[in-house]
PDB file of C-alpha atoms in Angstrom:
ATOM      1  CA  MET A  95     100.768 140.998 121.488  1.00  0.00           C
ATOM      2  CA  TYR A  96      98.496 142.869 119.139  1.00  0.00           C
ATOM      3  CA  PHE A  97      99.197 145.190 116.237  1.00  0.00           C
ATOM      4  CA  GLU A  98      96.307 147.493 115.355  1.00  0.00           C
ATOM      5  CA  ILE A  99      95.579 148.388 111.737  1.00  0.00           C
ATOM      6  CA  GLY A 100      92.537 150.541 111.047  1.00  0.00           C
ATOM      7  CA  GLY A 101      90.753 149.257 114.146  1.00  0.00           C
ATOM      8  CA  THR A 102      91.600 145.588 113.460  1.00  0.00           C
ATOM      9  CA  LYS A 103      93.851 143.852 115.977  1.00  0.00           C
ATOM     10  CA  ILE A 104      96.342 141.358 114.538  1.00  0.00           C
ATOM     11  CA  HIS A 105      97.585 138.840 117.087  1.00  0.00           C
ATOM     12  CA  TYR A 106     101.296 138.099 116.788  1.00  0.00           C
ATOM     13  CA  VAL A 107     104.254 136.770 118.768  1.00  0.00           C
ATOM     14  CA  ILE A 108     107.884 137.757 118.264  1.00  0.00           C
ATOM     15  CA  GLU A 109     110.630 135.553 119.710  1.00  0.00           C
ATOM     16  CA  GLY A 110     114.377 135.154 119.436  1.00  0.00           C
ATOM     17  CA  PRO A 111     117.445 137.420 119.431  1.00  0.00           C
ATOM     18  CA  GLU A 112     116.730 140.906 118.115  1.00  0.00           C
ATOM     19  CA  ASP A 113     119.831 140.871 115.923  1.00  0.00           C
ATOM     20  CA  ALA A 114     119.068 137.477 114.352  1.00  0.00           C
ATOM     21  CA  PRO A 115     117.588 137.024 110.848  1.00  0.00           C
ATOM     22  CA  LEU A 116     113.791 137.383 110.905  1.00  0.00           C
ATOM     23  CA  VAL A 117     111.517 134.510 109.866  1.00  0.00           C
ATOM     24  CA  VAL A 118     107.810 135.067 109.195  1.00  0.00           C
ATOM     25  CA  HIS A 119     105.690 131.956 109.813  1.00  0.00           C
ATOM     26  CA  TRP A 120     102.491 131.162 107.888  1.00  0.00           C
ATOM     27  CA  ASN A 121     100.088 128.854 109.767  1.00  0.00           C
ATOM     28  CA  GLY A 122      98.186 125.893 108.360  1.00  0.00           C
ATOM     29  CA  ALA A 123      94.438 126.044 107.658  1.00  0.00           C
ATOM     30  CA  ASN A 124      92.319 126.619 110.766  1.00  0.00           C
ATOM     31  CA  CYS A 125      95.506 126.716 112.848  1.00  0.00           C
ATOM     32  CA  ALA A 126      96.390 129.503 115.237  1.00  0.00           C
ATOM     33  CA  LEU A 127      99.956 130.629 115.829  1.00  0.00           C
ATOM     34  CA  GLY A 128     100.256 128.109 118.691  1.00  0.00           C
ATOM     35  CA  MET A 129     100.902 125.414 116.063  1.00  0.00           C
ATOM     36  CA  TRP A 130     104.563 126.528 116.049  1.00  0.00           C
ATOM     37  CA  ASP A 131     105.098 126.053 119.805  1.00  0.00           C
ATOM     38  CA  GLU A 132     107.239 122.916 119.398  1.00  0.00           C
ATOM     39  CA  ALA A 133     109.128 124.018 116.284  1.00  0.00           C
ATOM     40  CA  ILE A 134     110.213 127.569 117.064  1.00  0.00           C
ATOM     41  CA  PRO A 135     112.335 126.807 120.159  1.00  0.00           C
ATOM     42  CA  ARG A 136     114.378 124.481 117.928  1.00  0.00           C
ATOM     43  CA  ILE A 137     115.456 127.338 115.630  1.00  0.00           C
ATOM     44  CA  ASN A 138     115.502 130.409 117.875  1.00  0.00           C
ATOM     45  CA  ARG A 139     119.186 130.218 118.714  1.00  0.00           C
ATOM     46  CA  HIS A 140     119.703 131.283 115.103  1.00  0.00           C
ATOM     47  CA  PHE A 141     116.533 133.169 114.135  1.00  0.00           C
ATOM     48  CA  ARG A 142     114.034 135.739 115.326  1.00  0.00           C
ATOM     49  CA  SER A 143     110.540 134.397 114.631  1.00  0.00           C
ATOM     50  CA  LEU A 144     107.401 136.367 113.843  1.00  0.00           C
ATOM     51  CA  ARG A 145     104.227 134.296 113.861  1.00  0.00           C
ATOM     52  CA  PHE A 146     100.804 135.796 113.383  1.00  0.00           C
ATOM     53  CA  ASP A 147      97.121 134.978 113.174  1.00  0.00           C
ATOM     54  CA  ALA A 148      95.536 136.217 109.959  1.00  0.00           C
ATOM     55  CA  ARG A 149      92.334 138.255 110.330  1.00  0.00           C
ATOM     56  CA  GLY A 150      89.474 136.116 111.633  1.00  0.00           C
ATOM     57  CA  ILE A 151      91.820 133.307 112.724  1.00  0.00           C
ATOM     58  CA  GLY A 152      93.235 132.569 116.175  1.00  0.00           C
ATOM     59  CA  SER A 153      92.993 135.657 118.368  1.00  0.00           C
ATOM     60  CA  SER A 154      92.986 138.258 115.596  1.00  0.00           C
ATOM     61  CA  SER A 155      89.914 140.414 115.029  1.00  0.00           C
ATOM     62  CA  PRO A 156      87.276 139.239 112.558  1.00  0.00           C
ATOM     63  CA  ALA A 157      86.877 141.248 109.368  1.00  0.00           C
ATOM     64  CA  ALA A 158      84.354 144.062 109.195  1.00  0.00           C
ATOM     65  CA  ASP A 159      84.190 143.520 105.425  1.00  0.00           C
ATOM     66  CA  PRO A 160      84.970 139.829 104.689  1.00  0.00           C
ATOM     67  CA  ASP A 161      85.100 140.254 100.900  1.00  0.00           C
ATOM     68  CA  LYS A 162      87.806 142.915 101.110  1.00  0.00           C
ATOM     69  CA  GLU A 163      89.686 141.841 104.230  1.00  0.00           C
ATOM     70  CA  TYR A 164      89.812 138.044 103.931  1.00  0.00           C
ATOM     71  CA  THR A 165      92.383 138.049 101.149  1.00  0.00           C
ATOM     72  CA  PHE A 166      96.055 137.148 100.918  1.00  0.00           C
ATOM     73  CA  GLU A 167      96.700 140.706  99.738  1.00  0.00           C
ATOM     74  CA  ARG A 168      95.336 142.029 103.030  1.00  0.00           C
ATOM     75  CA  TYR A 169      97.147 139.404 105.128  1.00  0.00           C
ATOM     76  CA  VAL A 170     100.480 140.200 103.470  1.00  0.00           C
ATOM     77  CA  ALA A 171      99.942 143.921 104.028  1.00  0.00           C
ATOM     78  CA  ASP A 172      99.260 143.187 107.714  1.00  0.00           C
ATOM     79  CA  VAL A 173     102.477 141.182 108.029  1.00  0.00           C
ATOM     80  CA  ASN A 174     104.556 143.852 106.336  1.00  0.00           C
ATOM     81  CA  ALA A 175     103.109 146.515 108.632  1.00  0.00           C
ATOM     82  CA  ILE A 176     104.260 144.495 111.649  1.00  0.00           C
ATOM     83  CA  VAL A 177     107.681 143.877 110.093  1.00  0.00           C
ATOM     84  CA  ASP A 178     108.041 147.583 109.303  1.00  0.00           C
ATOM     85  CA  SER A 179     107.319 148.394 112.948  1.00  0.00           C
ATOM     86  CA  LEU A 180     110.310 146.201 113.865  1.00  0.00           C
ATOM     87  CA  GLY A 181     112.566 148.229 111.582  1.00  0.00           C
ATOM     88  CA  VAL A 182     113.245 145.223 109.340  1.00  0.00           C
ATOM     89  CA  ASP A 183     113.318 145.381 105.546  1.00  0.00           C
ATOM     90  CA  GLN A 184     113.910 141.776 104.417  1.00  0.00           C
ATOM     91  CA  TYR A 185     113.037 138.461 105.988  1.00  0.00           C
ATOM     92  CA  HIS A 186     112.665 134.720 105.442  1.00  0.00           C
ATOM     93  CA  LEU A 187     109.434 132.703 105.230  1.00  0.00           C
ATOM     94  CA  TRP A 188     108.503 129.321 106.698  1.00  0.00           C
ATOM     95  CA  SER A 189     105.038 127.981 105.900  1.00  0.00           C
ATOM     96  CA  MET A 190     102.893 124.863 106.185  1.00  0.00           C
ATOM     97  CA  ALA A 191      99.926 123.576 104.143  1.00  0.00           C
ATOM     98  CA  TRP A 192      97.318 126.357 103.675  1.00  0.00           C
ATOM     99  CA  GLY A 193     100.005 128.745 104.854  1.00  0.00           C
ATOM    100  CA  SER A 194     102.174 127.629 101.930  1.00  0.00           C
ATOM    101  CA  ARG A 195      99.511 128.979  99.589  1.00  0.00           C
ATOM    102  CA  GLY A 196      99.812 132.198 101.585  1.00  0.00           C
ATOM    103  CA  ALA A 197     103.603 132.159 101.414  1.00  0.00           C
ATOM    104  CA  ILE A 198     103.595 131.785  97.618  1.00  0.00           C
ATOM    105  CA  ALA A 199     101.075 134.637  97.385  1.00  0.00           C
ATOM    106  CA  HIS A 200     103.274 136.619  99.774  1.00  0.00           C
ATOM    107  CA  ILE A 201     106.326 136.206  97.550  1.00  0.00           C
ATOM    108  CA  ALA A 202     104.333 137.163  94.456  1.00  0.00           C
ATOM    109  CA  GLN A 203     103.357 140.466  96.062  1.00  0.00           C
ATOM    110  CA  CYS A 204     106.702 141.561  97.503  1.00  0.00           C
ATOM    111  CA  PRO A 205     109.535 139.357  96.182  1.00  0.00           C
ATOM    112  CA  ASP A 206     112.169 141.975  96.987  1.00  0.00           C
ATOM    113  CA  ARG A 207     111.454 141.639 100.693  1.00  0.00           C
ATOM    114  CA  VAL A 208     111.703 137.840 100.877  1.00  0.00           C
ATOM    115  CA  LEU A 209     115.238 136.459 101.245  1.00  0.00           C
ATOM    116  CA  SER A 210     114.270 132.774 101.188  1.00  0.00           C
ATOM    117  CA  ALA A 211     111.296 130.489 101.687  1.00  0.00           C
ATOM    118  CA  ALA A 212     110.799 127.076 103.313  1.00  0.00           C
ATOM    119  CA  ILE A 213     107.484 125.842 101.935  1.00  0.00           C
ATOM    120  CA  TYR A 214     106.052 122.698 103.525  1.00  0.00           C
ATOM    121  CA  ASP A 215     103.093 120.479 102.517  1.00  0.00           C
ATOM    122  CA  ALA A 216     102.554 122.653  99.452  1.00  0.00           C
ATOM    123  CA  ASN A 217      99.718 122.497  96.951  1.00  0.00           C
ATOM    124  CA  ILE A 218      98.101 125.394  95.076  1.00  0.00           C
ATOM    125  CA  GLU A 219      95.494 123.188  93.402  1.00  0.00           C
ATOM    126  CA  ALA A 220      92.339 121.651  94.925  1.00  0.00           C
ATOM    127  CA  ALA A 221      92.907 120.043  98.323  1.00  0.00           C
ATOM    128  CA  ASP A 222      91.671 116.537  99.192  1.00  0.00           C
ATOM    129  CA  VAL A 223      90.889 116.894 102.895  1.00  0.00           C
ATOM    130  CA  LYS A 224      89.715 113.283 103.287  1.00  0.00           C
ATOM    131  CA  ALA A 225      92.946 111.978 101.771  1.00  0.00           C
ATOM    132  CA  GLN A 226      94.920 114.296 104.070  1.00  0.00           C
ATOM    133  CA  ARG A 227      93.229 112.754 107.113  1.00  0.00           C
ATOM    134  CA  GLU A 228      93.836 109.217 105.856  1.00  0.00           C
ATOM    135  CA  GLY A 229      97.463 110.018 105.091  1.00  0.00           C
ATOM    136  CA  HIS A 230      97.918 111.420 108.577  1.00  0.00           C
ATOM    137  CA  LYS A 231      96.589 108.179 110.094  1.00  0.00           C
ATOM    138  CA  GLU A 232      98.938 106.129 107.903  1.00  0.00           C
ATOM    139  CA  ALA A 233     101.881 108.293 108.923  1.00  0.00           C
ATOM    140  CA  VAL A 234     101.071 107.810 112.610  1.00  0.00           C
ATOM    141  CA  ARG A 235     100.832 104.035 112.082  1.00  0.00           C
ATOM    142  CA  ARG A 236     104.236 103.966 110.380  1.00  0.00           C
ATOM    143  CA  GLN A 237     105.811 106.155 113.046  1.00  0.00           C
ATOM    144  CA  LEU A 238     104.559 103.883 115.821  1.00  0.00           C
ATOM    145  CA  GLU A 239     105.860 100.864 113.951  1.00  0.00           C
ATOM    146  CA  ALA A 240     109.253 102.523 113.514  1.00  0.00           C
ATOM    147  CA  GLY A 241     109.427 103.708 117.132  1.00  0.00           C
ATOM    148  CA  VAL A 242     109.477 107.401 116.166  1.00  0.00           C
ATOM    149  CA  GLU A 243     108.753 109.842 118.991  1.00  0.00           C
ATOM    150  CA  ARG A 244     105.189 111.170 118.866  1.00  0.00           C
ATOM    151  CA  PHE A 245     104.493 114.864 119.365  1.00  0.00           C
ATOM    152  CA  PRO A 246     100.992 115.844 120.474  1.00  0.00           C
ATOM    153  CA  ALA A 247      99.644 118.936 118.761  1.00  0.00           C
ATOM    154  CA  PRO A 248     100.490 122.065 120.777  1.00  0.00           C
ATOM    155  CA  VAL A 249      97.622 123.220 122.976  1.00  0.00           C
ATOM    156  CA  GLY A 250      97.208 126.475 121.066  1.00  0.00           C
ATOM    157  CA  THR A 251      97.027 124.899 117.608  1.00  0.00           C
ATOM    158  CA  SER A 252      93.230 125.199 117.331  1.00  0.00           C
ATOM    159  CA  ALA A 253      92.714 128.173 119.666  1.00  0.00           C
ATOM    160  CA  ASN A 254      90.341 130.170 117.465  1.00  0.00           C
ATOM    161  CA  ASP A 255      88.307 132.921 119.141  1.00  0.00           C
ATOM    162  CA  HIS A 256      85.913 133.271 116.190  1.00  0.00           C
ATOM    163  CA  PRO A 257      85.372 129.752 114.772  1.00  0.00           C
ATOM    164  CA  ASP A 258      82.496 130.949 112.592  1.00  0.00           C
ATOM    165  CA  GLN A 259      84.992 133.126 110.699  1.00  0.00           C
ATOM    166  CA  LEU A 260      87.395 130.305 109.787  1.00  0.00           C
ATOM    167  CA  PRO A 261      85.717 129.253 106.514  1.00  0.00           C
ATOM    168  CA  LEU A 262      85.589 132.874 105.398  1.00  0.00           C
ATOM    169  CA  ALA A 263      89.164 133.690 106.440  1.00  0.00           C
ATOM    170  CA  THR A 264      90.721 130.582 104.891  1.00  0.00           C
ATOM    171  CA  ALA A 265      88.755 131.136 101.661  1.00  0.00           C
ATOM    172  CA  ALA A 266      91.428 133.736 100.853  1.00  0.00           C
ATOM    173  CA  ALA A 267      93.344 130.902  99.170  1.00  0.00           C
ATOM    174  CA  GLY A 268      90.639 130.535  96.540  1.00  0.00           C
ATOM    175  CA  LYS A 269      90.580 134.247  95.748  1.00  0.00           C
ATOM    176  CA  PHE A 270      94.243 134.613  94.845  1.00  0.00           C
ATOM    177  CA  ASP A 271      95.415 134.328  91.222  1.00  0.00           C
ATOM    178  CA  TYR A 272      98.431 131.981  91.183  1.00  0.00           C
ATOM    179  CA  SER A 273      98.859 132.007  87.404  1.00  0.00           C
ATOM    180  CA  ASN A 274     102.003 134.159  87.525  1.00  0.00           C
ATOM    181  CA  ALA A 275     103.005 133.601  91.151  1.00  0.00           C
ATOM    182  CA  LEU A 276     105.829 131.111  90.591  1.00  0.00           C
ATOM    183  CA  ALA A 277     107.649 133.532  88.277  1.00  0.00           C
ATOM    184  CA  HIS A 278     108.386 135.682  91.323  1.00  0.00           C
ATOM    185  CA  ILE A 279     110.133 132.886  93.248  1.00  0.00           C
ATOM    186  CA  THR A 280     113.737 133.653  92.369  1.00  0.00           C
ATOM    187  CA  MET A 281     115.167 133.562  95.905  1.00  0.00           C
ATOM    188  CA  PRO A 282     116.445 130.327  97.524  1.00  0.00           C
ATOM    189  CA  VAL A 283     113.515 128.021  98.282  1.00  0.00           C
ATOM    190  CA  ILE A 284     113.016 124.556  99.690  1.00  0.00           C
ATOM    191  CA  PHE A 285     109.881 122.459  99.408  1.00  0.00           C
ATOM    192  CA  ALA A 286     109.323 119.688 101.959  1.00  0.00           C
ATOM    193  CA  THR A 287     106.335 117.326 102.047  1.00  0.00           C
ATOM    194  CA  GLY A 288     105.702 113.976 103.714  1.00  0.00           C
ATOM    195  CA  ASP A 289     105.445 110.713 101.785  1.00  0.00           C
ATOM    196  CA  CYS A 290     102.018 110.105 103.387  1.00  0.00           C
ATOM    197  CA  ASP A 291     100.701 113.532 102.394  1.00  0.00           C
ATOM    198  CA  PRO A 292      98.427 113.555  99.309  1.00  0.00           C
ATOM    199  CA  ASN A 293      99.928 116.955  98.524  1.00  0.00           C
ATOM    200  CA  LEU A 294     103.236 115.288  97.586  1.00  0.00           C
ATOM    201  CA  PRO A 295     102.601 114.996  93.812  1.00  0.00           C
ATOM    202  CA  PHE A 296     101.411 118.620  93.762  1.00  0.00           C
ATOM    203  CA  THR A 297     104.566 119.697  95.597  1.00  0.00           C
ATOM    204  CA  LYS A 298     106.625 117.864  92.982  1.00  0.00           C
ATOM    205  CA  LYS A 299     104.852 119.830  90.248  1.00  0.00           C
ATOM    206  CA  LEU A 300     105.919 123.057  91.951  1.00  0.00           C
ATOM    207  CA  VAL A 301     109.484 121.788  92.247  1.00  0.00           C
ATOM    208  CA  ASP A 302     109.523 120.844  88.548  1.00  0.00           C
ATOM    209  CA  ALA A 303     108.434 124.384  87.712  1.00  0.00           C
ATOM    210  CA  LEU A 304     111.300 125.780  89.814  1.00  0.00           C
ATOM    211  CA  PRO A 305     114.312 123.625  88.885  1.00  0.00           C
ATOM    212  CA  TYR A 306     116.723 125.575  91.115  1.00  0.00           C
ATOM    213  CA  SER A 307     114.627 124.830  94.221  1.00  0.00           C
ATOM    214  CA  LYS A 308     115.570 122.278  96.851  1.00  0.00           C
ATOM    215  CA  PHE A 309     113.226 119.421  97.734  1.00  0.00           C
ATOM    216  CA  GLU A 310     112.852 117.015 100.667  1.00  0.00           C
ATOM    217  CA  THR A 311     110.438 114.124 100.967  1.00  0.00           C
ATOM    218  CA  MET A 312     109.840 113.444 104.667  1.00  0.00           C
ATOM    219  CA  GLU A 313     109.610 109.749 105.451  1.00  0.00           C
ATOM    220  CA  ASN A 314     106.522 108.551 107.338  1.00  0.00           C
ATOM    221  CA  VAL A 315     105.075 112.056 107.599  1.00  0.00           C
ATOM    222  CA  GLY A 316     101.548 113.131 106.714  1.00  0.00           C
ATOM    223  CA  HIS A 317      99.799 116.441 106.164  1.00  0.00           C
ATOM    224  CA  GLY A 318     100.473 119.004 108.874  1.00  0.00           C
ATOM    225  CA  SER A 319     104.164 118.112 109.037  1.00  0.00           C
ATOM    226  CA  VAL A 320     105.339 120.874 111.385  1.00  0.00           C
ATOM    227  CA  ILE A 321     102.786 119.844 114.001  1.00  0.00           C
ATOM    228  CA  GLN A 322     103.398 116.137 113.501  1.00  0.00           C
ATOM    229  CA  ARG A 323     107.222 116.245 113.350  1.00  0.00           C
ATOM    230  CA  PRO A 324     108.565 119.538 114.731  1.00  0.00           C
ATOM    231  CA  ASP A 325     111.938 117.859 115.203  1.00  0.00           C
ATOM    232  CA  LEU A 326     112.373 116.728 111.602  1.00  0.00           C
ATOM    233  CA  THR A 327     110.844 119.819 110.011  1.00  0.00           C
ATOM    234  CA  SER A 328     113.066 122.126 112.077  1.00  0.00           C
ATOM    235  CA  GLU A 329     116.148 120.090 111.199  1.00  0.00           C
ATOM    236  CA  ILE A 330     115.346 120.416 107.485  1.00  0.00           C
ATOM    237  CA  PHE A 331     114.753 124.157 107.928  1.00  0.00           C
ATOM    238  CA  LEU A 332     118.106 124.657 109.663  1.00  0.00           C
ATOM    239  CA  ASP A 333     120.003 122.493 107.163  1.00  0.00           C
ATOM    240  CA  PHE A 334     118.504 124.540 104.318  1.00  0.00           C
ATOM    241  CA  HIS A 335     119.693 127.771 105.903  1.00  0.00           C
ATOM    242  CA  ARG A 336     123.164 126.340 106.471  1.00  0.00           C
ATOM    243  CA  SER A 337     123.273 125.412 102.789  1.00  0.00           C
ATOM    244  CA  ILE A 338     122.458 128.970 101.659  1.00  0.00           C
ATOM    245  CA  GLY A 339     124.714 130.638 104.230  1.00  0.00           C
ATOM    246  CA  THR A 340     122.112 132.254 106.474  1.00  0.00           C
ATOM    247  CA  ILE A 341     123.616 130.434 109.457  1.00  0.00           C
ATOM    248  CA  VAL A 342     126.712 128.323 110.060  1.00  0.00           C
TER     249      VAL A 342
END
């Protein structure tokens, strides 16, 4: 489905019972909304899921004005326009990696609309992409050794119609001012990051800054946790929502 805003088409998918609590999903860097294909069916008995491709990513239109449109402010406005069209006021967030930068920016801009947030693989400082790749390999090695079921990345994970736009679209993370962002996170929140993910110490810094937050270290999991372990990440998500009373 597409939602048109000023001539720009935002690709989105809505799934789950119409009367269930709404969850907005933020994708990882360079990932299209297909990255959630294995995770969402595991939660949709309890939740209605809205996943979207930010401008210039996946099947959404590229920006006519990259400087103005490739920003988290614009992406959040796009999401809220879609949510408004559904007649929903408040919702939950579930994010991964680059999308966790987006989720924190999202909360900072409209905290009154966000009921809770599940923030995975989080880091709002400089990313070490090489270390992320190495950590992913180590996680796979440990999983094979432990006999953990492997999940291939969903087919639509990297389905980007405008690959030349990806560096510009994902650069939104570097444009956002996070200096006051954490002060807006007053709703229930859980951080979850794998023990093979170099983002783990940065996640712990965020947790230390938010002492009321919940925290899970995922054993033998690398960067890109939702893609790598949709079973475990979904279980943590559901347990979190049981703990705060969203579901029983």
